Amino acid sequence: MYTAPFRYLRAATLSDAEKLFADNADAKYLAGGHTLIPTMKQRLATPATLIDISRIASLAFIRRDASKLVIGAGTRHADVAASPEVKGAIPALAILARLIGDPAVRHKGTLGGSVANNDPAADYPAALSALGATVKTTRRTIAADEFFTGMFETALAEGEIITEVAFPVPRRAG
């Protein structure tokens, strides 16, 4: 295994993360790391700085109202799979989350990390598009169809952080 040397920083808040990003050249955000770390091991990415946003409490939540289900970007796959709110609003999304990777991936990987990387092997990007979801970031709200721009490519601007994803509650999904 090879990875180039990098600096590791942990952000406590979103504003802290944005400041660390602005102060460090060639930085990448790290949530669960299940796409970024293997990419680094393969020498396909060599960021000088990793900014860990996995412990920012405001990014991990699930809430539902009558017309939508909102999931924080830092919410782990296992939490999406087990959530009564998700099971009640969009059971297919809970099933999708339950089938992601293995238990280690489900307990560490995050919705936001999966969406931000837009890995063609990932499940959430297709679900966001199919369900007409919107992606909220630290700067704007983007419809899923406009957010995903190509394989491993999104509309995220440099330093922008996904904060939540809103799913309209469908009559049914599968």
Short mmCIF file of C-alpha atoms in Angstrom, two decimals:
data_model
loop_
_atom_site.label_atom_id
_atom_site.label_comp_id
_atom_site.label_asym_id
_atom_site.label_seq_id
_atom_site.Cartn_x
_atom_site.Cartn_y
_atom_site.Cartn_z
CA MET A 1 0.00 0.00 0.00
CA TYR A 2 1.22 3.45 -0.89
CA THR A 3 -0.08 6.88 0.01
CA ALA A 4 1.76 10.13 -0.42
CA PRO A 5 2.37 12.08 2.80
CA PHE A 6 -0.53 14.28 3.81
CA ARG A 7 -1.60 16.48 6.70
CA TYR A 8 -4.65 15.37 8.71
CA LEU A 9 -6.91 17.97 10.34
CA ARG A 10 -10.24 17.48 12.14
CA ALA A 11 -12.94 20.14 11.85
CA ALA A 12 -15.30 20.75 14.77
CA THR A 13 -17.86 22.83 12.86
CA LEU A 14 -18.78 23.65 9.27
CA SER A 15 -17.21 27.10 9.54
CA ASP A 16 -14.07 25.50 10.98
CA ALA A 17 -13.97 23.08 8.02
CA GLU A 18 -14.32 25.90 5.50
CA LYS A 19 -11.58 27.92 7.20
CA LEU A 20 -9.23 24.92 7.27
CA PHE A 21 -9.96 24.32 3.59
CA ALA A 22 -9.25 27.95 2.70
CA ASP A 23 -6.00 27.92 4.71
CA ASN A 24 -4.61 24.69 3.22
CA ALA A 25 -3.71 24.27 -0.44
CA ASP A 26 -4.74 21.05 -2.18
CA ALA A 27 -7.12 19.98 0.59
CA LYS A 28 -9.90 17.38 0.47
CA TYR A 29 -12.77 16.79 2.87
CA LEU A 30 -12.98 13.35 4.48
CA ALA A 31 -16.23 11.91 5.83
CA GLY A 32 -16.24 8.10 5.81
CA GLY A 33 -13.34 7.82 3.37
CA HIS A 34 -14.57 4.74 1.53
CA THR A 35 -13.95 6.32 -1.88
CA LEU A 36 -11.16 8.78 -1.11
CA ILE A 37 -8.82 6.45 0.83
CA PRO A 38 -8.76 3.69 -1.84
CA THR A 39 -8.23 6.37 -4.49
CA MET A 40 -5.25 7.64 -2.52
CA LYS A 41 -3.90 4.10 -2.13
CA GLN A 42 -4.04 3.70 -5.92
CA ARG A 43 -2.21 7.03 -6.34
CA LEU A 44 -5.17 8.48 -8.22
CA ALA A 45 -5.48 11.27 -5.64
CA THR A 46 -2.71 12.82 -3.58
CA PRO A 47 -4.21 15.62 -1.50
CA ALA A 48 -1.74 17.52 0.66
CA THR A 49 -4.32 17.90 3.44
CA LEU A 50 -7.31 15.84 4.59
CA ILE A 51 -9.94 17.71 6.57
CA ASP A 52 -12.03 15.26 8.57
CA ILE A 53 -15.65 16.42 8.80
CA SER A 54 -16.99 13.11 10.14
CA ARG A 55 -17.55 14.38 13.68
CA ILE A 56 -19.46 17.55 12.88
CA ALA A 57 -22.64 16.82 14.84
CA SER A 58 -24.85 19.18 12.83
CA LEU A 59 -24.36 17.01 9.72
CA ALA A 60 -25.83 13.80 11.20
CA PHE A 61 -29.63 13.79 11.38
CA ILE A 62 -32.81 12.44 9.83
CA ARG A 63 -36.08 14.35 9.92
CA ARG A 64 -39.39 14.02 8.16
CA ASP A 65 -42.33 16.26 7.55
CA ALA A 66 -45.47 15.59 5.54
CA SER A 67 -43.89 16.08 2.13
CA LYS A 68 -40.17 15.39 2.48
CA LEU A 69 -37.47 13.39 4.18
CA VAL A 70 -34.27 15.29 4.98
CA ILE A 71 -31.05 13.45 5.78
CA GLY A 72 -27.87 15.13 6.97
CA ALA A 73 -24.75 14.58 4.89
CA GLY A 74 -22.90 13.09 7.85
CA THR A 75 -25.54 10.44 8.47
CA ARG A 76 -24.10 6.96 8.24
CA HIS A 77 -25.57 4.31 5.92
CA ALA A 78 -26.43 2.08 8.90
CA ASP A 79 -28.43 4.90 10.48
CA VAL A 80 -30.36 5.49 7.24
CA ALA A 81 -31.09 1.73 7.04
CA ALA A 82 -32.34 1.53 10.64
CA SER A 83 -34.29 4.78 10.77
CA PRO A 84 -38.04 4.52 11.43
CA GLU A 85 -38.45 7.88 9.64
CA VAL A 86 -36.76 6.56 6.49
CA LYS A 87 -38.61 3.23 6.65
CA GLY A 88 -41.91 5.08 6.98
CA ALA A 89 -41.31 7.68 4.29
CA ILE A 90 -39.22 5.85 1.68
CA PRO A 91 -38.79 2.17 2.55
CA ALA A 92 -36.80 1.57 -0.66
CA LEU A 93 -34.15 4.04 0.56
CA ALA A 94 -33.80 2.15 3.86
CA ILE A 95 -33.39 -1.10 1.93
CA LEU A 96 -30.79 0.50 -0.37
CA ALA A 97 -28.79 1.70 2.65
CA ARG A 98 -29.02 -1.74 4.28
CA LEU A 99 -27.43 -3.32 1.19
CA ILE A 100 -24.47 -0.93 0.84
CA GLY A 101 -21.08 -2.62 1.17
CA ASP A 102 -20.35 -4.61 4.30
CA PRO A 103 -21.04 -3.74 7.97
CA ALA A 104 -17.79 -1.75 8.27
CA VAL A 105 -18.75 0.41 5.28
CA ARG A 106 -22.32 0.86 6.50
CA HIS A 107 -21.19 1.97 9.96
CA LYS A 108 -18.54 4.44 8.74
CA GLY A 109 -19.64 5.58 5.26
CA THR A 110 -21.92 8.61 4.94
CA LEU A 111 -24.67 9.72 2.61
CA GLY A 112 -22.84 12.98 1.87
CA GLY A 113 -19.54 11.29 1.10
CA SER A 114 -21.19 8.92 -1.34
CA VAL A 115 -23.05 11.76 -3.05
CA ALA A 116 -20.01 14.07 -3.16
CA ASN A 117 -17.83 11.44 -4.83
CA ASN A 118 -20.47 10.32 -7.34
CA ASP A 119 -18.77 6.96 -7.72
CA PRO A 120 -20.59 5.06 -10.50
CA ALA A 121 -20.55 1.96 -8.26
CA ALA A 122 -22.38 3.82 -5.47
CA ASP A 123 -26.11 3.45 -4.82
CA TYR A 124 -27.16 6.87 -3.54
CA PRO A 125 -26.55 8.96 -6.69
CA ALA A 126 -29.07 6.91 -8.70
CA ALA A 127 -31.54 7.04 -5.81
CA LEU A 128 -31.25 10.84 -5.56
CA SER A 129 -31.90 11.21 -9.29
CA ALA A 130 -34.78 8.71 -9.35
CA LEU A 131 -36.48 10.26 -6.32
CA GLY A 132 -36.06 13.89 -7.43
CA ALA A 133 -33.95 14.82 -4.41
CA THR A 134 -32.16 18.10 -3.82
CA VAL A 135 -28.67 18.54 -2.42
CA LYS A 136 -28.12 21.41 0.01
CA THR A 137 -24.58 22.68 0.49
CA THR A 138 -22.91 25.39 2.52
CA ARG A 139 -23.63 27.72 -0.41
CA ARG A 140 -26.76 26.63 -2.32
CA THR A 141 -29.42 24.04 -3.10
CA ILE A 142 -29.03 21.92 -6.25
CA ALA A 143 -31.47 19.49 -7.88
CA ALA A 144 -29.99 16.00 -8.18
CA ASP A 145 -30.28 16.07 -11.98
CA GLU A 146 -28.06 19.17 -12.03
CA PHE A 147 -25.77 18.05 -9.22
CA PHE A 148 -24.38 14.91 -10.90
CA THR A 149 -22.40 16.02 -13.93
CA GLY A 150 -20.40 12.90 -14.89
CA MET A 151 -18.57 9.89 -13.46
CA PHE A 152 -16.90 11.02 -10.23
CA GLU A 153 -17.99 14.59 -11.08
CA THR A 154 -20.50 16.89 -9.42
CA ALA A 155 -21.51 20.53 -9.45
CA LEU A 156 -19.72 21.11 -6.13
CA ALA A 157 -17.48 24.16 -6.19
CA GLU A 158 -14.03 24.17 -4.61
CA GLY A 159 -14.44 24.02 -0.82
CA GLU A 160 -18.23 23.57 -0.90
CA ILE A 161 -19.65 21.04 1.60
CA ILE A 162 -22.85 19.03 1.27
CA THR A 163 -24.94 19.59 4.40
CA GLU A 164 -28.12 17.64 3.67
CA VAL A 165 -30.20 15.87 1.06
CA ALA A 166 -33.96 16.37 0.81
CA PHE A 167 -36.12 13.66 -0.72
CA PRO A 168 -39.74 14.33 -1.65
CA VAL A 169 -41.82 11.57 -0.08
CA PRO A 170 -43.11 9.52 -3.02
CA ARG A 171 -46.37 7.58 -3.08
CA ARG A 172 -44.18 4.49 -3.61
CA ALA A 173 -40.63 3.59 -4.60
CA GLY A 174 -38.79 0.35 -5.22
#
